[in-house]
mmCIF file of C-alpha atoms in Angstrom:
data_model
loop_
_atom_site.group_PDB
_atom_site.id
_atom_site.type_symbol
_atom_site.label_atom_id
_atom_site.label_comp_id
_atom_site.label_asym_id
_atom_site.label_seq_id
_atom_site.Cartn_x
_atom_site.Cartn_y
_atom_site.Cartn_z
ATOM 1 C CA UNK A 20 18.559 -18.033 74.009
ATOM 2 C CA UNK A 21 18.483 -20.689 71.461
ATOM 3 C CA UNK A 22 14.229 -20.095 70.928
ATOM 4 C CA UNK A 23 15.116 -16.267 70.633
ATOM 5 C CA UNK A 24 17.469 -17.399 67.535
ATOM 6 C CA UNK A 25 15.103 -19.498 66.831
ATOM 7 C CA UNK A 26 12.288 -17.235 66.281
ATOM 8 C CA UNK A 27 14.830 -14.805 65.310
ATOM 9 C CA UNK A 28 15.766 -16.765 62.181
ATOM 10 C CA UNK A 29 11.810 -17.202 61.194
ATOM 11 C CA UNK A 30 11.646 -13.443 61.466
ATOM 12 C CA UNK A 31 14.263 -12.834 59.172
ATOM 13 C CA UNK A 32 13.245 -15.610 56.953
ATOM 14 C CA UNK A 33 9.315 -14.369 56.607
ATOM 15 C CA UNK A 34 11.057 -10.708 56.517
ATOM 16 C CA UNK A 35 13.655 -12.453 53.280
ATOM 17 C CA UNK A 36 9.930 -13.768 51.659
ATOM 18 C CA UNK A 37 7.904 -10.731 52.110
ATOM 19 C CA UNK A 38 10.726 -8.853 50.508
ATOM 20 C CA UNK A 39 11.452 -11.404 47.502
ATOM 21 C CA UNK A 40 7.490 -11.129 46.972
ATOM 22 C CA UNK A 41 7.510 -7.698 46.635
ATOM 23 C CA UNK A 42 10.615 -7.402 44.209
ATOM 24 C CA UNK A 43 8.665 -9.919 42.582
ATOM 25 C CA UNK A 44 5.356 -8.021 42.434
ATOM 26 C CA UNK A 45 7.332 -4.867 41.418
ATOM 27 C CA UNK A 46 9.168 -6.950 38.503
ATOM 28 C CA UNK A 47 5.250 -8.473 37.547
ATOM 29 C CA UNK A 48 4.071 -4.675 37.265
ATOM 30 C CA UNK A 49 7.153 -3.167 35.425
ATOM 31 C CA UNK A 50 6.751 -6.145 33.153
ATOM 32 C CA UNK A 51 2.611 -5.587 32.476
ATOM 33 C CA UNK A 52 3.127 -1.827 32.093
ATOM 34 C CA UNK A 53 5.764 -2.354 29.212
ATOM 35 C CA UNK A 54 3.496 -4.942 27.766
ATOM 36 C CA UNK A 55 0.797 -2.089 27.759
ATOM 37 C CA UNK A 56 3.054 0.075 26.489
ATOM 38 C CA UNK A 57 4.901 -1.984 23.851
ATOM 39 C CA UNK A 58 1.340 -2.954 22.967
ATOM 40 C CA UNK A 59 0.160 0.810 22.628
ATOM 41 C CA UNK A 60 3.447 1.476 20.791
ATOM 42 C CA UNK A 61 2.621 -1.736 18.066
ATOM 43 C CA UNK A 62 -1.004 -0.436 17.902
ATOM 44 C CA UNK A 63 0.311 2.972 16.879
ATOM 45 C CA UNK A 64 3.019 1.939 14.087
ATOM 46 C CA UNK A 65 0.347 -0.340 12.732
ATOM 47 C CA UNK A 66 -1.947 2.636 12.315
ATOM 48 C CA UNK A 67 0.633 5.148 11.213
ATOM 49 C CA UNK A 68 1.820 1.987 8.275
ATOM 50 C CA UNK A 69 -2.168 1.490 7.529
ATOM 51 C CA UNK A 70 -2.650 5.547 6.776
ATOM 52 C CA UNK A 71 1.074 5.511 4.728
ATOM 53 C CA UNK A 72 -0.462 2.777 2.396
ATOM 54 C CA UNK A 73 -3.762 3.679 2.310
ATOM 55 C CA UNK A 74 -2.635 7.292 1.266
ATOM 56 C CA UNK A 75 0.311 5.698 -1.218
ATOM 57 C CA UNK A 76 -2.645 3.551 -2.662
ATOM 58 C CA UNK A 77 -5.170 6.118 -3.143
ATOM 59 C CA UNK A 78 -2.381 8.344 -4.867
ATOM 60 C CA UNK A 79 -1.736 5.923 -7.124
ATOM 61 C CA UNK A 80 -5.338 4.958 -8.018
ATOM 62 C CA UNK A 81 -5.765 8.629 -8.868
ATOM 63 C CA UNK A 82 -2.902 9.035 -11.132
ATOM 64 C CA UNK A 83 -3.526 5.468 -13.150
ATOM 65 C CA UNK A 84 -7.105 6.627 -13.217
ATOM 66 C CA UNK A 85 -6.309 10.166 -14.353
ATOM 67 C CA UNK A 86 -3.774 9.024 -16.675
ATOM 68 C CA UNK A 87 -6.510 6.786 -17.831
ATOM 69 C CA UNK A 88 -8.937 9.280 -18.951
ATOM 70 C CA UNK A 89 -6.077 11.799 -20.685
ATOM 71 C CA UNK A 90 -4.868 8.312 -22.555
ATOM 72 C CA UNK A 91 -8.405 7.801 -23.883
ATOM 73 C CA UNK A 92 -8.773 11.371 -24.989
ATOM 74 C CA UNK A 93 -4.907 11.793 -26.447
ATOM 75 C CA UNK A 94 -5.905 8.596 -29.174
ATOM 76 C CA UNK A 95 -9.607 10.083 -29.711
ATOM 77 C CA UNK A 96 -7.377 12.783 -31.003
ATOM 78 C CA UNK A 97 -4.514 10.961 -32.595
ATOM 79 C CA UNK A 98 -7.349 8.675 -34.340
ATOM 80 C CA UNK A 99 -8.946 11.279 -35.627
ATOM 81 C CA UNK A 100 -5.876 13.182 -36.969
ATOM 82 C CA UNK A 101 -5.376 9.914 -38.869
ATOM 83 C CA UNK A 102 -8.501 9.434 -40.078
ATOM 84 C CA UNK A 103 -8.316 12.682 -41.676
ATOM 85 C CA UNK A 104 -5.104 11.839 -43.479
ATOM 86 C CA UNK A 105 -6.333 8.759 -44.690
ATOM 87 C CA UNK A 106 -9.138 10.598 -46.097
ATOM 88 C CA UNK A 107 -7.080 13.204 -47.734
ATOM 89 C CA UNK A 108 -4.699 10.501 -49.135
ATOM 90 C CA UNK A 109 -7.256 8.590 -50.368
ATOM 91 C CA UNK A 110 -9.252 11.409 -52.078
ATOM 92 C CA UNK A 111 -6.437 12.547 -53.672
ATOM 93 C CA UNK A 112 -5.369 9.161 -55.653
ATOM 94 C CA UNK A 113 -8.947 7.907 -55.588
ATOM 95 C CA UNK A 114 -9.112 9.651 -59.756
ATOM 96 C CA UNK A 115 -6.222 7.645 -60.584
ATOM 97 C CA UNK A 116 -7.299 4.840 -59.005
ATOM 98 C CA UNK A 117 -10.469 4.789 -60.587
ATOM 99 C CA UNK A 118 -8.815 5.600 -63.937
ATOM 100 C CA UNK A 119 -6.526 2.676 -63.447
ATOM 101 C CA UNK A 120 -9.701 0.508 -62.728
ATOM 102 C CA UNK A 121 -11.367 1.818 -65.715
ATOM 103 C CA UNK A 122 -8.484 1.377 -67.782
ATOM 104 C CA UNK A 123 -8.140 -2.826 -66.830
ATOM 105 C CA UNK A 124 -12.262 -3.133 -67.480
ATOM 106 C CA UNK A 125 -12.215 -2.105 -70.756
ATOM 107 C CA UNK A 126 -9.063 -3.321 -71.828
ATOM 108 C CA UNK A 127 -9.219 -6.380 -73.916
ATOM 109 C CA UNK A 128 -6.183 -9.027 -73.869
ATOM 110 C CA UNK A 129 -6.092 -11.425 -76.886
#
């Protein structure tokens, strides 16, 4: 009777460690497939974060770029505006101006 225990026992023990092994396997392939899929998830985010700023980025090179060219155009035009003025300012004194010249050149001091 005591063998029969005996090999009872060894039964229930290899029975025990083919069980533990298999919660264990079944722990090993829960743990790999959310691995996979945190991995999957991280790959995704990273991706979805890369498009965001690539899109943010090439929005803001097109305004700066476009703001670039109607900067350039808006002082070719406020330049010339001024250019004009300066011109009309100056035409308009340039006869007393020259009279005032003319007036020290030919006036002798004693």
């Amino acid at each position: 009777m005591d063998n029969f225990k005996g090999q009872g026992g060894i039964q229930m023990l290899l029975s025990a460690e083919q069980e533990a092994q298999q919660i264990v396997r079944s722990a090993r392939e829960l743990k790999m497939t959310r691995l996979k899929q945190a991995k999957h998830e991280a790959e995704r985010d990273a991706t979805l974060y890369r498009t965001n700023m690539e899109a943010e980025y090439q929005k803001t090179l097109s305004e700066t770029s476009g703001s670039s060219d109607s900067t350039v155009k808006r002082l070719d035009e406020e330049t010339e505006v001024k250019i004009k003025s300066l011109k009309k300012s100056a035409s308009s004194v340039s006869k007393d101006v020259v009279s005032m010249l003319m007036n020290y050149v030919t006036t002798i001091k004693a």
